[in-house]
PDB file of C-alpha atoms and ligand atoms in Angstrom:
ATOM      1  CA  MET A1489      77.831 -39.970 137.644  1.00  0.00           C
ATOM      2  CA  THR A1490      79.280 -37.916 140.490  1.00  0.00           C
ATOM      3  CA  LYS A1491      82.697 -36.495 139.861  1.00  0.00           C
ATOM      4  CA  GLN A1492      85.509 -38.369 141.584  1.00  0.00           C
ATOM      5  CA  LYS A1493      88.651 -36.719 142.931  1.00  0.00           C
ATOM      6  CA  VAL A1494      91.618 -37.919 140.843  1.00  0.00           C
ATOM      7  CA  ALA A1495      94.336 -39.596 142.927  1.00  0.00           C
ATOM      8  CA  ILE A1496      97.604 -37.685 142.557  1.00  0.00           C
ATOM      9  CA  PRO A1497      99.571 -40.688 141.141  1.00  0.00           C
ATOM     10  CA  SER A1498      96.894 -41.042 138.424  1.00  0.00           C
ATOM     11  CA  PHE A1499      97.945 -37.771 136.754  1.00  0.00           C
ATOM     12  CA  LYS A1500     101.025 -39.598 135.442  1.00  0.00           C
ATOM     13  CA  ASP A1501      98.719 -42.231 133.913  1.00  0.00           C
ATOM     14  CA  MET A1502      96.670 -39.471 132.280  1.00  0.00           C
ATOM     15  CA  LYS A1503      99.871 -38.185 130.660  1.00  0.00           C
ATOM     16  CA  LYS A1504     100.749 -41.692 129.421  1.00  0.00           C
ATOM     17  CA  GLU A1505      97.226 -42.159 128.029  1.00  0.00           C
ATOM     18  CA  GLY A1506      97.234 -38.729 126.376  1.00  0.00           C
ATOM     19  CA  LYS A1507      94.262 -37.527 128.471  1.00  0.00           C
ATOM     20  CA  LYS A1508      94.573 -33.760 128.983  1.00  0.00           C
ATOM     21  CA  ILE A1509      94.534 -32.433 132.553  1.00  0.00           C
ATOM     22  CA  ARG A1510      92.308 -29.391 133.203  1.00  0.00           C
ATOM     23  CA  MET A1511      93.083 -26.821 135.921  1.00  0.00           C
ATOM     24  CA  VAL A1512      91.608 -23.416 136.775  1.00  0.00           C
ATOM     25  CA  THR A1513      92.028 -21.049 139.707  1.00  0.00           C
ATOM     26  CA  ALA A1514      89.504 -20.334 142.474  1.00  0.00           C
ATOM     27  CA  TYR A1515      89.784 -18.327 145.666  1.00  0.00           C
ATOM     28  CA  ASP A1516      86.329 -18.641 147.281  1.00  0.00           C
ATOM     29  CA  TYR A1517      83.677 -21.224 148.202  1.00  0.00           C
ATOM     30  CA  HIS A1518      81.134 -20.274 145.540  1.00  0.00           C
ATOM     31  CA  THR A1519      83.501 -20.420 142.554  1.00  0.00           C
ATOM     32  CA  ALA A1520      85.047 -23.638 143.858  1.00  0.00           C
ATOM     33  CA  ALA A1521      81.576 -25.203 144.074  1.00  0.00           C
ATOM     34  CA  LEU A1522      80.948 -24.270 140.414  1.00  0.00           C
ATOM     35  CA  VAL A1523      84.288 -25.771 139.320  1.00  0.00           C
ATOM     36  CA  ASP A1524      83.432 -28.904 141.296  1.00  0.00           C
ATOM     37  CA  GLN A1525      80.386 -29.364 139.020  1.00  0.00           C
ATOM     38  CA  ALA A1526      82.520 -29.080 135.854  1.00  0.00           C
ATOM     39  CA  ASP A1527      84.929 -31.527 134.181  1.00  0.00           C
ATOM     40  CA  ILE A1528      87.985 -29.909 135.747  1.00  0.00           C
ATOM     41  CA  GLU A1529      90.394 -32.112 137.698  1.00  0.00           C
ATOM     42  CA  MET A1530      92.362 -29.468 139.607  1.00  0.00           C
ATOM     43  CA  ILE A1531      91.821 -26.085 141.282  1.00  0.00           C
ATOM     44  CA  LEU A1532      94.785 -23.846 141.957  1.00  0.00           C
ATOM     45  CA  VAL A1533      94.345 -21.385 144.800  1.00  0.00           C
ATOM     46  CA  GLY A1534      96.987 -19.240 143.160  1.00  0.00           C
ATOM     47  CA  ASP A1535      98.823 -16.289 144.611  1.00  0.00           C
ATOM     48  CA  SER A1536      97.246 -14.507 141.611  1.00  0.00           C
ATOM     49  CA  LEU A1537      94.559 -13.788 144.206  1.00  0.00           C
ATOM     50  CA  ALA A1538      96.766 -10.794 145.067  1.00  0.00           C
ATOM     51  CA  MET A1539      95.742  -9.145 141.823  1.00  0.00           C
ATOM     52  CA  VAL A1540      92.300 -10.516 141.010  1.00  0.00           C
ATOM     53  CA  MET A1541      90.864 -10.622 144.553  1.00  0.00           C
ATOM     54  CA  LEU A1542      92.863  -8.113 146.586  1.00  0.00           C
ATOM     55  CA  GLY A1543      93.636  -5.490 143.931  1.00  0.00           C
ATOM     56  CA  TYR A1544      97.429  -5.537 144.395  1.00  0.00           C
ATOM     57  CA  ASP A1545      99.739  -4.723 141.460  1.00  0.00           C
ATOM     58  CA  SER A1546     101.780  -7.929 141.832  1.00  0.00           C
ATOM     59  CA  THR A1547     101.735 -11.240 143.698  1.00  0.00           C
ATOM     60  CA  VAL A1548     104.638 -10.298 145.991  1.00  0.00           C
ATOM     61  CA  GLY A1549     102.559  -8.907 148.878  1.00  0.00           C
ATOM     62  CA  VAL A1550     100.490 -12.035 149.516  1.00  0.00           C
ATOM     63  CA  THR A1551     101.058 -13.691 152.896  1.00  0.00           C
ATOM     64  CA  MET A1552     100.731 -17.233 154.235  1.00  0.00           C
ATOM     65  CA  GLU A1553      97.663 -16.035 156.178  1.00  0.00           C
ATOM     66  CA  ASP A1554      96.049 -14.718 152.956  1.00  0.00           C
ATOM     67  CA  MET A1555      96.679 -18.059 151.240  1.00  0.00           C
ATOM     68  CA  ILE A1556      95.289 -20.148 154.098  1.00  0.00           C
ATOM     69  CA  HIS A1557      92.251 -17.824 154.373  1.00  0.00           C
ATOM     70  CA  HIS A1558      91.405 -18.458 150.691  1.00  0.00           C
ATOM     71  CA  ILE A1559      92.362 -22.165 150.508  1.00  0.00           C
ATOM     72  CA  LYS A1560      89.936 -23.146 153.304  1.00  0.00           C
ATOM     73  CA  PRO A1561      86.662 -22.138 151.559  1.00  0.00           C
ATOM     74  CA  VAL A1562      87.864 -23.610 148.246  1.00  0.00           C
ATOM     75  CA  VAL A1563      88.505 -26.959 149.948  1.00  0.00           C
ATOM     76  CA  LYS A1564      84.960 -26.813 151.409  1.00  0.00           C
ATOM     77  CA  GLY A1565      83.405 -25.889 148.054  1.00  0.00           C
ATOM     78  CA  ALA A1566      85.111 -28.507 145.886  1.00  0.00           C
ATOM     79  CA  PRO A1567      85.355 -31.866 147.685  1.00  0.00           C
ATOM     80  CA  ASN A1568      85.674 -33.758 144.374  1.00  0.00           C
ATOM     81  CA  THR A1569      88.502 -31.713 142.875  1.00  0.00           C
ATOM     82  CA  ILE A1570      92.224 -31.708 143.694  1.00  0.00           C
ATOM     83  CA  ILE A1571      93.077 -28.438 145.470  1.00  0.00           C
ATOM     84  CA  ILE A1572      96.529 -26.912 145.076  1.00  0.00           C
ATOM     85  CA  GLY A1573      97.782 -24.342 147.580  1.00  0.00           C
ATOM     86  CA  ASP A1574     100.258 -21.836 146.127  1.00  0.00           C
ATOM     87  CA  MET A1575     103.311 -20.988 148.258  1.00  0.00           C
ATOM     88  CA  PRO A1576     103.554 -17.173 148.482  1.00  0.00           C
ATOM     89  CA  PHE A1577     106.700 -15.150 147.779  1.00  0.00           C
ATOM     90  CA  GLY A1578     109.199 -15.375 150.634  1.00  0.00           C
ATOM     91  CA  SER A1579     107.619 -18.442 152.220  1.00  0.00           C
ATOM     92  CA  TYR A1580     110.083 -21.038 150.866  1.00  0.00           C
ATOM     93  CA  ASN A1581     113.257 -19.353 149.642  1.00  0.00           C
ATOM     94  CA  VAL A1582     115.124 -18.951 152.945  1.00  0.00           C
ATOM     95  CA  SER A1583     115.815 -22.611 153.778  1.00  0.00           C
ATOM     96  CA  CYS A1584     114.502 -26.146 153.332  1.00  0.00           C
ATOM     97  CA  GLU A1585     113.224 -25.976 156.909  1.00  0.00           C
ATOM     98  CA  GLN A1586     111.222 -22.802 156.192  1.00  0.00           C
ATOM     99  CA  ALA A1587     109.831 -24.399 153.006  1.00  0.00           C
ATOM    100  CA  VAL A1588     108.719 -27.567 154.837  1.00  0.00           C
ATOM    101  CA  ILE A1589     107.156 -25.607 157.716  1.00  0.00           C
ATOM    102  CA  ASN A1590     105.119 -23.383 155.377  1.00  0.00           C
ATOM    103  CA  ALA A1591     104.121 -26.179 152.967  1.00  0.00           C
ATOM    104  CA  THR A1592     102.910 -28.126 156.021  1.00  0.00           C
ATOM    105  CA  ARG A1593     100.869 -25.092 157.161  1.00  0.00           C
ATOM    106  CA  LEU A1594      99.087 -24.886 153.786  1.00  0.00           C
ATOM    107  CA  MET A1595      98.197 -28.591 154.024  1.00  0.00           C
ATOM    108  CA  LYS A1596      97.267 -28.667 157.727  1.00  0.00           C
ATOM    109  CA  GLU A1597      95.594 -25.275 158.166  1.00  0.00           C
ATOM    110  CA  GLY A1598      94.297 -24.789 154.606  1.00  0.00           C
ATOM    111  CA  GLY A1599      93.416 -28.425 153.919  1.00  0.00           C
ATOM    112  CA  CYS A1600      94.723 -28.541 150.333  1.00  0.00           C
ATOM    113  CA  ASP A1601      95.889 -31.750 148.618  1.00  0.00           C
ATOM    114  CA  CYS A1602      99.256 -30.507 147.385  1.00  0.00           C
ATOM    115  CA  ILE A1603     101.293 -27.330 146.992  1.00  0.00           C
ATOM    116  CA  LYS A1604     102.867 -25.375 144.131  1.00  0.00           C
ATOM    117  CA  LEU A1605     105.969 -23.215 144.238  1.00  0.00           C
ATOM    118  CA  GLU A1606     107.814 -21.131 141.669  1.00  0.00           C
ATOM    119  CA  GLY A1607     111.349 -21.801 140.437  1.00  0.00           C
ATOM    120  CA  GLY A1608     113.468 -24.599 139.019  1.00  0.00           C
ATOM    121  CA  LEU A1609     117.094 -25.340 139.852  1.00  0.00           C
ATOM    122  CA  ALA A1610     117.169 -22.722 142.632  1.00  0.00           C
ATOM    123  CA  VAL A1611     114.370 -24.439 144.564  1.00  0.00           C
ATOM    124  CA  ALA A1612     115.105 -28.105 143.726  1.00  0.00           C
ATOM    125  CA  ASP A1613     116.460 -28.700 147.266  1.00  0.00           C
ATOM    126  CA  LYS A1614     113.286 -27.186 148.768  1.00  0.00           C
ATOM    127  CA  VAL A1615     111.092 -29.363 146.533  1.00  0.00           C
ATOM    128  CA  GLU A1616     113.023 -32.464 147.631  1.00  0.00           C
ATOM    129  CA  ALA A1617     112.668 -31.541 151.315  1.00  0.00           C
ATOM    130  CA  ILE A1618     108.906 -30.884 151.019  1.00  0.00           C
ATOM    131  CA  VAL A1619     108.335 -34.151 149.112  1.00  0.00           C
ATOM    132  CA  LYS A1620     110.353 -36.018 151.789  1.00  0.00           C
ATOM    133  CA  ALA A1621     108.004 -34.485 154.368  1.00  0.00           C
ATOM    134  CA  GLY A1622     105.145 -36.276 152.575  1.00  0.00           C
ATOM    135  CA  ILE A1623     103.693 -33.336 150.658  1.00  0.00           C
ATOM    136  CA  PRO A1624     103.041 -33.598 146.887  1.00  0.00           C
ATOM    137  CA  VAL A1625     104.681 -30.706 145.030  1.00  0.00           C
ATOM    138  CA  ILE A1626     104.022 -28.970 141.699  1.00  0.00           C
ATOM    139  CA  GLY A1627     106.831 -26.856 140.208  1.00  0.00           C
ATOM    140  CA  HIS A1628     106.353 -23.667 138.168  1.00  0.00           C
ATOM    141  CA  ILE A1629     108.878 -22.523 135.561  1.00  0.00           C
ATOM    142  CA  GLY A1630     109.183 -20.167 132.592  1.00  0.00           C
ATOM    143  CA  LEU A1631     107.600 -16.863 133.568  1.00  0.00           C
ATOM    144  CA  THR A1632     107.496 -16.910 137.352  1.00  0.00           C
ATOM    145  CA  PRO A1633     105.365 -13.907 138.400  1.00  0.00           C
ATOM    146  CA  GLN A1634     106.848 -13.706 141.925  1.00  0.00           C
ATOM    147  CA  THR A1635     110.264 -12.919 140.423  1.00  0.00           C
ATOM    148  CA  SER A1636     109.048 -11.097 137.305  1.00  0.00           C
ATOM    149  CA  SER A1637     111.101  -7.987 138.127  1.00  0.00           C
ATOM    150  CA  GLN A1638     114.265 -10.145 137.967  1.00  0.00           C
ATOM    151  CA  LEU A1639     113.040 -11.510 134.597  1.00  0.00           C
ATOM    152  CA  GLY A1640     112.476  -8.004 133.208  1.00  0.00           C
ATOM    153  CA  GLY A1641     108.683  -7.986 133.565  1.00  0.00           C
ATOM    154  CA  PHE A1642     105.838 -10.160 132.314  1.00  0.00           C
ATOM    155  CA  LYS A1643     107.618 -11.354 129.149  1.00  0.00           C
ATOM    156  CA  VAL A1644     107.773 -14.552 127.116  1.00  0.00           C
ATOM    157  CA  GLN A1645     110.662 -16.626 128.495  1.00  0.00           C
ATOM    158  CA  GLY A1646     113.120 -18.946 126.722  1.00  0.00           C
ATOM    159  CA  LYS A1647     113.369 -17.042 123.465  1.00  0.00           C
ATOM    160  CA  ASN A1648     117.145 -17.440 123.164  1.00  0.00           C
ATOM    161  CA  ILE A1649     118.992 -20.761 123.129  1.00  0.00           C
ATOM    162  CA  GLU A1650     120.612 -20.401 126.608  1.00  0.00           C
ATOM    163  CA  ASP A1651     117.294 -19.553 128.288  1.00  0.00           C
ATOM    164  CA  ALA A1652     115.460 -22.276 126.347  1.00  0.00           C
ATOM    165  CA  LYS A1653     117.994 -24.912 127.449  1.00  0.00           C
ATOM    166  CA  ARG A1654     117.933 -23.635 131.048  1.00  0.00           C
ATOM    167  CA  ILE A1655     114.125 -23.934 131.239  1.00  0.00           C
ATOM    168  CA  VAL A1656     114.299 -27.538 129.965  1.00  0.00           C
ATOM    169  CA  GLU A1657     116.981 -28.286 132.619  1.00  0.00           C
ATOM    170  CA  GLU A1658     114.763 -26.711 135.306  1.00  0.00           C
ATOM    171  CA  ALA A1659     111.910 -29.048 134.387  1.00  0.00           C
ATOM    172  CA  LYS A1660     114.239 -32.046 134.609  1.00  0.00           C
ATOM    173  CA  ALA A1661     115.611 -30.853 137.966  1.00  0.00           C
ATOM    174  CA  LEU A1662     112.067 -30.540 139.363  1.00  0.00           C
ATOM    175  CA  GLU A1663     111.206 -34.069 138.223  1.00  0.00           C
ATOM    176  CA  LYS A1664     114.428 -35.384 139.808  1.00  0.00           C
ATOM    177  CA  ALA A1665     113.611 -33.528 143.036  1.00  0.00           C
ATOM    178  CA  GLY A1666     110.296 -35.412 143.234  1.00  0.00           C
ATOM    179  CA  ALA A1667     107.734 -32.922 141.879  1.00  0.00           C
ATOM    180  CA  PHE A1668     104.690 -34.748 140.481  1.00  0.00           C
ATOM    181  CA  MET A1669     103.767 -32.032 137.959  1.00  0.00           C
ATOM    182  CA  VAL A1670     105.174 -28.834 136.521  1.00  0.00           C
ATOM    183  CA  VAL A1671     103.423 -25.645 135.417  1.00  0.00           C
ATOM    184  CA  ILE A1672     105.121 -23.959 132.441  1.00  0.00           C
ATOM    185  CA  GLU A1673     104.193 -20.310 131.963  1.00  0.00           C
ATOM    186  CA  CYS A1674     104.623 -18.034 128.941  1.00  0.00           C
ATOM    187  CA  VAL A1675     107.208 -19.786 126.763  1.00  0.00           C
ATOM    188  CA  PRO A1676     107.214 -20.548 123.022  1.00  0.00           C
ATOM    189  CA  SER A1677     105.056 -23.585 122.195  1.00  0.00           C
ATOM    190  CA  ALA A1678     108.170 -25.455 121.020  1.00  0.00           C
ATOM    191  CA  ILE A1679     109.584 -25.353 124.575  1.00  0.00           C
ATOM    192  CA  GLY A1680     106.288 -26.601 126.037  1.00  0.00           C
ATOM    193  CA  LYS A1681     106.410 -29.487 123.558  1.00  0.00           C
ATOM    194  CA  LEU A1682     110.093 -30.261 124.170  1.00  0.00           C
ATOM    195  CA  ILE A1683     109.692 -30.335 127.965  1.00  0.00           C
ATOM    196  CA  SER A1684     106.501 -32.403 127.791  1.00  0.00           C
ATOM    197  CA  GLY A1685     108.344 -34.998 125.728  1.00  0.00           C
ATOM    198  CA  SER A1686     111.475 -34.923 127.906  1.00  0.00           C
ATOM    199  CA  ILE A1687     110.040 -35.599 131.371  1.00  0.00           C
ATOM    200  CA  GLY A1688     107.835 -38.345 132.793  1.00  0.00           C
ATOM    201  CA  ILE A1689     105.670 -36.065 134.956  1.00  0.00           C
ATOM    202  CA  PRO A1690     102.760 -34.086 133.482  1.00  0.00           C
ATOM    203  CA  THR A1691     103.260 -30.514 132.283  1.00  0.00           C
ATOM    204  CA  ILE A1692     100.517 -27.922 132.691  1.00  0.00           C
ATOM    205  CA  GLY A1693     100.796 -25.024 130.280  1.00  0.00           C
ATOM    206  CA  ILE A1694      99.693 -21.426 130.628  1.00  0.00           C
ATOM    207  CA  GLY A1695     100.888 -19.742 127.469  1.00  0.00           C
ATOM    208  CA  ALA A1696     103.101 -22.749 126.694  1.00  0.00           C
ATOM    209  CA  GLY A1697     101.278 -24.109 123.649  1.00  0.00           C
ATOM    210  CA  PRO A1698      98.973 -27.040 122.928  1.00  0.00           C
ATOM    211  CA  ASP A1699     101.433 -29.893 123.507  1.00  0.00           C
ATOM    212  CA  CYS A1700     101.544 -29.645 127.291  1.00  0.00           C
ATOM    213  CA  ASP A1701      99.807 -32.482 129.152  1.00  0.00           C
ATOM    214  CA  GLY A1702      97.229 -30.076 130.539  1.00  0.00           C
ATOM    215  CA  GLN A1703      96.297 -26.411 130.726  1.00  0.00           C
ATOM    216  CA  VAL A1704      95.576 -23.859 133.442  1.00  0.00           C
ATOM    217  CA  LEU A1705      93.902 -20.443 133.234  1.00  0.00           C
ATOM    218  CA  VAL A1706      93.136 -17.829 135.865  1.00  0.00           C
ATOM    219  CA  THR A1707      89.342 -17.942 136.232  1.00  0.00           C
ATOM    220  CA  HIS A1708      88.952 -14.150 136.420  1.00  0.00           C
ATOM    221  CA  ASP A1709      90.829 -13.832 133.103  1.00  0.00           C
ATOM    222  CA  MET A1710      88.910 -16.556 131.239  1.00  0.00           C
ATOM    223  CA  MET A1711      85.533 -15.341 132.535  1.00  0.00           C
ATOM    224  CA  GLY A1712      86.245 -11.710 131.616  1.00  0.00           C
ATOM    225  CA  MET A1713      86.230 -10.526 135.226  1.00  0.00           C
ATOM    226  CA  TYR A1714      89.678  -8.878 135.366  1.00  0.00           C
ATOM    227  CA  GLY A1715      90.140  -5.916 133.089  1.00  0.00           C
ATOM    228  CA  LYS A1716      93.506  -4.445 134.102  1.00  0.00           C
ATOM    229  CA  PHE A1717      95.644  -6.610 131.820  1.00  0.00           C
ATOM    230  CA  THR A1718      94.917  -9.562 129.521  1.00  0.00           C
ATOM    231  CA  PRO A1719      97.935 -11.632 128.413  1.00  0.00           C
ATOM    232  CA  LYS A1720      97.952 -13.011 124.827  1.00  0.00           C
ATOM    233  CA  PHE A1721      97.512 -16.580 126.092  1.00  0.00           C
ATOM    234  CA  VAL A1722      94.153 -15.837 127.750  1.00  0.00           C
ATOM    235  CA  LYS A1723      91.047 -16.914 125.871  1.00  0.00           C
ATOM    236  CA  LYS A1724      87.910 -15.264 127.275  1.00  0.00           C
ATOM    237  CA  TYR A1725      85.184 -17.894 127.520  1.00  0.00           C
ATOM    238  CA  ALA A1726      82.662 -15.409 128.944  1.00  0.00           C
ATOM    239  CA  ASN A1727      82.308 -11.711 129.602  1.00  0.00           C
ATOM    240  CA  LEU A1728      80.947 -11.751 133.122  1.00  0.00           C
ATOM    241  CA  SER A1729      82.008  -8.154 133.867  1.00  0.00           C
ATOM    242  CA  GLU A1730      79.622  -6.899 131.181  1.00  0.00           C
ATOM    243  CA  ILE A1731      76.792  -9.148 132.389  1.00  0.00           C
ATOM    244  CA  ILE A1732      77.294  -8.049 136.019  1.00  0.00           C
ATOM    245  CA  ILE A1733      77.563  -4.306 135.224  1.00  0.00           C
ATOM    246  CA  ASN A1734      74.415  -4.505 133.051  1.00  0.00           C
ATOM    247  CA  ALA A1735      72.541  -6.245 135.881  1.00  0.00           C
ATOM    248  CA  PHE A1736      73.653  -3.585 138.418  1.00  0.00           C
ATOM    249  CA  ASN A1737      72.552  -0.803 136.060  1.00  0.00           C
ATOM    250  CA  GLN A1738      69.174  -2.416 135.384  1.00  0.00           C
ATOM    251  CA  TYR A1739      68.626  -2.739 139.156  1.00  0.00           C
ATOM    252  CA  SER A1740      69.690   0.879 139.632  1.00  0.00           C
ATOM    253  CA  GLU A1741      67.200   2.122 137.001  1.00  0.00           C
ATOM    254  CA  GLU A1742      64.362   0.013 138.392  1.00  0.00           C
ATOM    255  CA  VAL A1743      64.957   1.233 141.950  1.00  0.00           C
ATOM    256  CA  GLN A1744      65.084   4.838 140.703  1.00  0.00           C
ATOM    257  CA  SER A1745      61.871   4.453 138.677  1.00  0.00           C
ATOM    258  CA  GLY A1746      60.076   2.502 141.434  1.00  0.00           C
ATOM    259  CA  SER A1747      59.445  -0.541 139.210  1.00  0.00           C
ATOM    260  CA  PHE A1748      61.431  -2.687 141.646  1.00  0.00           C
ATOM    261  CA  PRO A1749      60.256  -4.134 143.980  1.00  0.00           C
ATOM    262  CA  ASP A1750      56.824  -4.796 142.455  1.00  0.00           C
ATOM    263  CA  GLU A1751      54.127  -7.115 143.866  1.00  0.00           C
ATOM    264  CA  LYS A1752      56.068 -10.235 142.865  1.00  0.00           C
ATOM    265  CA  TYR A1753      58.913  -9.291 145.196  1.00  0.00           C
ATOM    266  CA  SER A1754      56.797  -7.853 148.067  1.00  0.00           C
ATOM    267  CA  PHE A1755      54.790  -9.333 150.966  1.00  0.00           C
ATOM    268  CA  GLY A1756      51.020  -8.941 151.311  1.00  0.00           C
ATOM    269  CA  MET A1757      48.858  -8.643 154.441  1.00  0.00           C
ATOM    270  CA  LYS A1758      45.369  -9.900 155.400  1.00  0.00           C
ATOM    271  CA  GLU A1759      42.632  -7.377 154.499  1.00  0.00           C
ATOM    272  CA  GLU A1760      41.132  -7.202 158.054  1.00  0.00           C
ATOM    273  CA  ILE A1761      44.518  -6.409 159.625  1.00  0.00           C
ATOM    274  CA  LEU A1762      45.196  -3.891 156.901  1.00  0.00           C
ATOM    275  CA  LYS A1763      41.919  -2.077 157.688  1.00  0.00           C
ATOM    276  CA  LYS A1764      42.914  -1.699 161.352  1.00  0.00           C
ATOM    277  CA  LEU A1765      46.329  -0.452 160.374  1.00  0.00           C
ATOM    278  CA  TYR A1766      45.107   2.611 158.401  1.00  0.00           C
TER     279      TYR A1766
HETATM  280  O1  LIG B 825      98.906 -17.899 140.861  1.00  0.00           O
HETATM  281  C1  LIG B 825      98.462 -18.368 139.809  1.00  0.00           C
HETATM  282  O2  LIG B 825      97.288 -18.222 139.461  1.00  0.00           O
HETATM  283  C2  LIG B 825      99.389 -19.127 138.975  1.00  0.00           C
HETATM  284  C3  LIG B 825      98.938 -19.462 137.593  1.00  0.00           C
HETATM  285  C4  LIG B 825      99.216 -18.304 136.709  1.00  0.00           C
HETATM  286  C5  LIG B 825      99.565 -20.708 137.101  1.00  0.00           C
HETATM  287  O3  LIG B 825     100.464 -19.420 139.395  1.00  0.00           O
END
């Protein structure tokens, strides 16, 4: 049976029925097309593209133009998967008006189905404004990479009682503001469980334990294609870097030795024409 795009309101039903929601990232047509053939309901065109596609040290430098440039081919490649456009740093913090204008650009110019932005209480007014403009919104709390310097780096969040309570309040504020889902990053599993049981909208964990309503991983991390840093919460399902490097080296040796291209990969010519040629 062909995969069907899940309607956004149905994610709440999946939570109620205890059916886990599966999300991965993609930033190009080819990867999106592969995800579209797998049992994965959602693709996040994350601002993580800064690091895994563009080689930046953080997500801060990504622009609206970068995001739109990468969302478009993903939308083309995965017509049967919900596509989330990530709002880049600085594109929604100034005012509700700025947030609505940029969320609208991701939808109109990129063609995604919904948007994600980082932050809880501080962005609840922006979430409300974007939802009122007719755009489905996903929140993102816990470790928020765009503001990681403010959080003291890429660290587990919510380890003391004040922070733990604040993160739970942020999730509730996002639900109240109209978000239809919330990503929870890098918190103790107990917080993932507490939030998932405290709000009616689905939670998607990334380093937030097994009790979230779904999970997300960065594709380059899970496929072993990004070697700079691997967080504890990443399980590597493949080691594509090794496979690709081995293939490049085999090609290199065969070109050097002359064993590639052999007859199988070369074009022949009719004998009579060949005779005239030499
Ligand atoms: O940008 C991204 O890939 C993300 C995930 C880490 C959730 O926000």
